[in-house]
mmCIF file of C-alpha atoms in Angstrom:
data_model
loop_
_atom_site.group_PDB
_atom_site.id
_atom_site.type_symbol
_atom_site.label_atom_id
_atom_site.label_comp_id
_atom_site.label_asym_id
_atom_site.label_seq_id
_atom_site.Cartn_x
_atom_site.Cartn_y
_atom_site.Cartn_z
ATOM 1 C CA MET A 670 -0.059 0.011 0.043
ATOM 2 C CA ALA A 671 1.125 3.427 -0.638
ATOM 3 C CA THR A 672 2.293 5.614 2.205
ATOM 4 C CA LEU A 673 -0.624 6.997 4.321
ATOM 5 C CA ARG A 674 -0.913 10.787 4.236
ATOM 6 C CA LEU A 675 -2.329 13.391 6.512
ATOM 7 C CA GLY A 676 -6.080 13.626 5.685
ATOM 8 C CA ASP A 677 -6.403 9.958 4.414
ATOM 9 C CA THR A 678 -9.021 7.613 5.854
ATOM 10 C CA VAL A 679 -6.888 4.889 7.553
ATOM 11 C CA PRO A 680 -7.527 1.278 6.585
ATOM 12 C CA ASP A 681 -9.715 -0.914 8.724
ATOM 13 C CA PHE A 682 -8.387 -4.425 9.601
ATOM 14 C CA THR A 683 -9.084 -7.453 11.887
ATOM 15 C CA GLN A 684 -6.030 -8.724 13.818
ATOM 16 C CA ASP A 685 -5.459 -10.869 17.019
ATOM 17 C CA SER A 686 -4.265 -9.044 19.997
ATOM 18 C CA SER A 687 -3.347 -9.457 23.656
ATOM 19 C CA VAL A 688 -6.941 -8.886 24.520
ATOM 20 C CA GLY A 689 -8.390 -11.144 21.547
ATOM 21 C CA PRO A 690 -9.411 -10.447 17.945
ATOM 22 C CA ILE A 691 -9.891 -6.804 17.172
ATOM 23 C CA SER A 692 -11.858 -5.207 14.408
ATOM 24 C CA PHE A 693 -10.240 -1.882 14.349
ATOM 25 C CA TYR A 694 -12.966 0.393 13.367
ATOM 26 C CA GLU A 695 -15.458 -1.336 15.765
ATOM 27 C CA TRP A 696 -12.861 -1.181 18.595
ATOM 28 C CA ALA A 697 -12.201 2.521 17.860
ATOM 29 C CA GLY A 698 -15.711 3.553 17.963
ATOM 30 C CA ASN A 699 -16.218 7.195 18.210
ATOM 31 C CA SER A 700 -12.762 7.884 20.021
ATOM 32 C CA TRP A 701 -9.548 9.204 18.938
ATOM 33 C CA VAL A 702 -6.788 6.585 18.554
ATOM 34 C CA VAL A 703 -3.122 6.502 18.948
ATOM 35 C CA LEU A 704 -1.840 3.442 17.049
ATOM 36 C CA PHE A 705 1.953 2.963 17.560
ATOM 37 C CA SER A 706 4.274 0.116 16.440
ATOM 38 C CA HIS A 707 7.181 -1.699 17.964
ATOM 39 C CA PRO A 708 10.024 -3.708 16.228
ATOM 40 C CA ALA A 709 9.805 -6.683 18.570
ATOM 41 C CA ASP A 710 8.636 -7.643 22.074
ATOM 42 C CA PHE A 711 11.043 -7.426 25.071
ATOM 43 C CA THR A 712 13.249 -4.741 23.477
ATOM 44 C CA PRO A 713 14.233 -2.368 26.305
ATOM 45 C CA VAL A 714 13.114 0.840 24.585
ATOM 46 C CA CYS A 715 9.785 -0.607 23.693
ATOM 47 C CA THR A 716 9.257 -1.773 27.130
ATOM 48 C CA THR A 717 9.661 1.772 28.475
ATOM 49 C CA GLU A 718 7.353 3.076 25.944
ATOM 50 C CA LEU A 719 4.418 0.558 26.660
ATOM 51 C CA GLY A 720 5.004 1.471 30.319
ATOM 52 C CA LYS A 721 4.716 5.101 29.754
ATOM 53 C CA THR A 722 1.597 4.760 27.727
ATOM 54 C CA ALA A 723 0.040 2.665 30.583
ATOM 55 C CA ALA A 724 1.067 5.262 33.193
ATOM 56 C CA LEU A 725 -0.596 7.962 31.188
ATOM 57 C CA SER A 726 -3.880 6.143 30.664
ATOM 58 C CA SER A 727 -5.776 8.770 32.557
ATOM 59 C CA GLU A 728 -4.344 11.357 30.316
ATOM 60 C CA PHE A 729 -5.340 9.542 27.189
ATOM 61 C CA ALA A 730 -8.805 8.865 28.714
ATOM 62 C CA LYS A 731 -9.777 12.561 29.570
ATOM 63 C CA ARG A 732 -9.002 13.387 26.013
ATOM 64 C CA GLY A 733 -11.177 10.427 24.659
ATOM 65 C CA VAL A 734 -8.203 8.736 23.131
ATOM 66 C CA LYS A 735 -7.600 4.945 23.114
ATOM 67 C CA PRO A 736 -4.015 3.773 22.742
ATOM 68 C CA ILE A 737 -3.310 0.559 20.803
ATOM 69 C CA ALA A 738 0.251 -0.982 20.120
ATOM 70 C CA VAL A 739 1.327 -3.247 17.336
ATOM 71 C CA SER A 740 4.263 -5.657 17.311
ATOM 72 C CA VAL A 741 5.158 -8.262 14.737
ATOM 73 C CA ASP A 742 5.386 -10.865 17.548
ATOM 74 C CA THR A 743 2.843 -13.326 18.568
ATOM 75 C CA VAL A 744 -0.014 -13.309 21.204
ATOM 76 C CA GLU A 745 1.900 -15.857 23.281
ATOM 77 C CA SER A 746 4.959 -13.595 23.260
ATOM 78 C CA HIS A 747 2.819 -10.692 24.204
ATOM 79 C CA GLY A 748 1.535 -12.611 27.060
ATOM 80 C CA LYS A 749 5.029 -13.089 28.443
ATOM 81 C CA TRP A 750 6.007 -9.467 27.721
ATOM 82 C CA ILE A 751 3.158 -7.687 29.521
ATOM 83 C CA PRO A 752 4.101 -9.071 32.924
ATOM 84 C CA ASP A 753 7.624 -7.878 32.292
ATOM 85 C CA ILE A 754 6.619 -4.361 31.302
ATOM 86 C CA ASN A 755 4.350 -4.302 34.372
ATOM 87 C CA GLU A 756 7.073 -5.354 36.791
ATOM 88 C CA THR A 757 9.996 -3.199 35.340
ATOM 89 C CA GLN A 758 7.969 -0.094 34.592
ATOM 90 C CA ASN A 759 5.879 -0.349 37.815
ATOM 91 C CA THR A 760 2.460 0.117 35.918
ATOM 92 C CA GLU A 761 -0.351 -1.925 34.645
ATOM 93 C CA VAL A 762 -0.834 -2.416 30.784
ATOM 94 C CA ASN A 763 -4.465 -1.691 30.195
ATOM 95 C CA PHE A 764 -4.544 -1.443 26.337
ATOM 96 C CA PRO A 765 -4.303 -3.904 23.580
ATOM 97 C CA ILE A 766 -1.061 -4.936 21.876
ATOM 98 C CA LEU A 767 -1.730 -6.314 18.313
ATOM 99 C CA ALA A 768 -0.135 -9.492 17.446
ATOM 100 C CA ASP A 769 0.896 -8.771 13.851
ATOM 101 C CA ALA A 770 2.916 -11.863 13.028
ATOM 102 C CA ASP A 771 1.798 -12.019 9.470
ATOM 103 C CA ARG A 772 2.638 -8.132 9.022
ATOM 104 C CA LYS A 773 -0.764 -7.361 7.890
ATOM 105 C CA VAL A 774 -1.212 -4.260 9.893
ATOM 106 C CA ALA A 775 2.398 -3.254 9.273
ATOM 107 C CA THR A 776 1.974 -3.570 5.663
ATOM 108 C CA LEU A 777 -1.509 -1.544 5.416
ATOM 109 C CA TYR A 778 -0.001 1.237 7.508
ATOM 110 C CA ASP A 779 3.429 1.188 5.841
ATOM 111 C CA MET A 780 5.399 0.540 8.958
ATOM 112 C CA ILE A 781 8.187 -1.650 7.547
ATOM 113 C CA HIS A 782 11.109 0.402 6.051
ATOM 114 C CA PRO A 783 13.532 -2.041 4.683
ATOM 115 C CA ASN A 784 16.568 0.449 4.814
ATOM 116 C CA ALA A 785 15.826 0.772 8.542
ATOM 117 C CA LEU A 786 14.634 -2.458 9.814
ATOM 118 C CA ALA A 787 14.415 -5.237 7.122
ATOM 119 C CA ASN A 788 11.598 -7.405 8.608
ATOM 120 C CA ALA A 789 10.190 -5.454 11.621
ATOM 121 C CA THR A 790 8.222 -2.334 12.122
ATOM 122 C CA VAL A 791 9.868 0.874 12.689
ATOM 123 C CA ARG A 792 8.591 3.158 15.616
ATOM 124 C CA SER A 793 5.605 4.734 13.950
ATOM 125 C CA VAL A 794 2.786 6.737 15.613
ATOM 126 C CA PHE A 795 -0.477 7.389 14.033
ATOM 127 C CA ILE A 796 -2.902 9.917 15.591
ATOM 128 C CA ILE A 797 -6.381 9.100 14.189
ATOM 129 C CA ASP A 798 -9.668 10.922 14.804
ATOM 130 C CA PRO A 799 -13.122 9.521 15.398
ATOM 131 C CA LYS A 800 -13.711 9.661 11.555
ATOM 132 C CA HIS A 801 -10.897 7.252 11.073
ATOM 133 C CA VAL A 802 -8.962 10.210 9.468
ATOM 134 C CA LEU A 803 -5.187 10.296 9.923
ATOM 135 C CA ARG A 804 -4.274 13.571 11.555
ATOM 136 C CA THR A 805 -0.599 13.159 12.591
ATOM 137 C CA THR A 806 2.309 10.770 12.150
ATOM 138 C CA PHE A 807 5.609 10.390 13.733
ATOM 139 C CA THR A 808 8.395 8.032 12.889
ATOM 140 C CA TYR A 809 11.143 7.277 15.166
ATOM 141 C CA PRO A 810 14.412 5.247 14.724
ATOM 142 C CA ALA A 811 14.909 2.037 16.883
ATOM 143 C CA SER A 812 17.308 3.665 19.059
ATOM 144 C CA THR A 813 15.270 6.627 20.130
ATOM 145 C CA GLY A 814 12.232 6.419 22.465
ATOM 146 C CA ARG A 815 9.169 8.329 21.781
ATOM 147 C CA ASN A 816 8.323 11.756 23.543
ATOM 148 C CA PHE A 817 4.857 11.060 24.945
ATOM 149 C CA ASP A 818 4.511 14.573 26.137
ATOM 150 C CA GLU A 819 4.711 15.621 22.380
ATOM 151 C CA ILE A 820 1.999 13.112 21.456
ATOM 152 C CA LEU A 821 -0.366 14.443 24.101
ATOM 153 C CA ARG A 822 0.428 18.070 23.139
ATOM 154 C CA VAL A 823 -0.348 17.374 19.465
ATOM 155 C CA ILE A 824 -3.645 15.800 20.540
ATOM 156 C CA ASP A 825 -4.555 18.761 22.532
ATOM 157 C CA SER A 826 -3.761 21.081 19.515
ATOM 158 C CA LEU A 827 -5.794 18.921 17.202
ATOM 159 C CA GLN A 828 -8.785 18.847 19.485
ATOM 160 C CA LEU A 829 -8.730 22.565 20.181
ATOM 161 C CA THR A 830 -8.286 23.660 16.555
ATOM 162 C CA ASP A 831 -11.152 21.294 15.628
ATOM 163 C CA SER A 832 -13.428 23.085 17.783
ATOM 164 C CA HIS A 833 -12.212 26.870 17.502
ATOM 165 C CA LYS A 834 -10.924 28.602 14.428
ATOM 166 C CA VAL A 835 -7.495 28.908 15.676
ATOM 167 C CA ALA A 836 -4.063 27.627 15.157
ATOM 168 C CA THR A 837 -1.281 26.742 17.810
ATOM 169 C CA PRO A 838 2.192 28.454 17.628
ATOM 170 C CA ALA A 839 5.592 26.917 18.288
ATOM 171 C CA ASN A 840 6.079 25.021 21.632
ATOM 172 C CA TRP A 841 2.229 25.670 22.347
ATOM 173 C CA LYS A 842 0.833 23.804 25.445
ATOM 174 C CA ASP A 843 -2.787 23.552 26.525
ATOM 175 C CA GLY A 844 -3.842 26.825 27.977
ATOM 176 C CA ASP A 845 -1.130 28.993 26.151
ATOM 177 C CA ASP A 846 -2.142 31.793 23.754
ATOM 178 C CA VAL A 847 -3.117 30.565 20.295
ATOM 179 C CA VAL A 848 -3.522 32.274 16.813
ATOM 180 C CA ILE A 849 -6.899 33.317 15.539
ATOM 181 C CA VAL A 850 -6.899 32.007 11.783
ATOM 182 C CA PRO A 851 -6.492 34.867 9.273
ATOM 183 C CA SER A 852 -9.819 33.856 7.550
ATOM 184 C CA ILE A 853 -11.799 35.542 10.373
ATOM 185 C CA GLN A 854 -11.967 39.198 9.808
ATOM 186 C CA ASP A 855 -15.520 40.168 10.534
ATOM 187 C CA PRO A 856 -15.693 42.023 13.908
ATOM 188 C CA THR A 857 -19.076 40.556 14.907
ATOM 189 C CA GLU A 858 -17.724 37.008 14.333
ATOM 190 C CA LEU A 859 -14.635 37.862 16.285
ATOM 191 C CA ALA A 860 -16.663 39.093 19.210
ATOM 192 C CA GLU A 861 -18.977 36.154 19.071
ATOM 193 C CA ARG A 862 -16.299 33.578 18.768
ATOM 194 C CA PHE A 863 -13.902 35.153 21.259
ATOM 195 C CA PRO A 864 -16.057 36.778 23.976
ATOM 196 C CA LYS A 865 -13.154 36.886 26.415
ATOM 197 C CA GLY A 866 -11.268 39.265 23.992
ATOM 198 C CA PHE A 867 -8.151 39.093 22.051
ATOM 199 C CA ASN A 868 -5.020 41.105 21.223
ATOM 200 C CA PRO A 869 -5.964 43.400 18.318
ATOM 201 C CA VAL A 870 -2.119 44.107 17.535
ATOM 202 C CA ARG A 871 -1.176 40.389 17.568
ATOM 203 C CA PRO A 872 -3.956 37.844 16.492
ATOM 204 C CA TYR A 873 -3.563 35.963 19.783
ATOM 205 C CA LEU A 874 -6.221 34.661 22.092
ATOM 206 C CA ARG A 875 -6.164 32.633 25.219
ATOM 207 C CA VAL A 876 -8.762 30.002 24.753
ATOM 208 C CA THR A 877 -10.217 28.082 27.845
ATOM 209 C CA PRO A 878 -9.324 24.433 27.945
ATOM 210 C CA GLN A 879 -11.957 22.194 26.488
ATOM 211 C CA PRO A 880 -14.696 21.003 28.833
ATOM 212 C CA ASN A 881 -13.287 17.487 29.025
ATOM 213 C CA ARG A 882 -10.032 18.665 30.572
#
């Protein structure tokens, strides 16, 4: 399959997992999804990433996000790996790990980069909205663990900018000033959309966090 691009509808699939068979669209429901891949079970960096995902479960939940991991190893291997993650990372894995032994999901989502890892998935991250549309991707080398603060930051930005006609500047974090999109010029619309006011010199506005925060 060709590389998925931002704005594409991601492909559906059915695959076995650590919690049983998963039909992706059905499992995702109306939630946002973070789908992230791992080269193999028991690799040290992957272990820390899955532990971090579990530790951030409440942060994902309050944003309406379901995390799901994928590794090319088997359900049996996952069943041995999960207790190791829980013990070494002092957490409890509470999300599915897809058992993609036949590389079906890895192929659909273009996770195998032969010049990096010949037969295993690179560290890909896909942020997918409730309409199954791909909104953000990250790809990390095998030697570098993912920045989960950045993943959450991007989700905050996507959810905020979906609900307000704004954009987020460099290094933005939830609660910081944002930029009103240039297409809004009408003073009446500006007043209605941004009743708390804004800086008329610079098009910035402090937006109240979304109600689910």
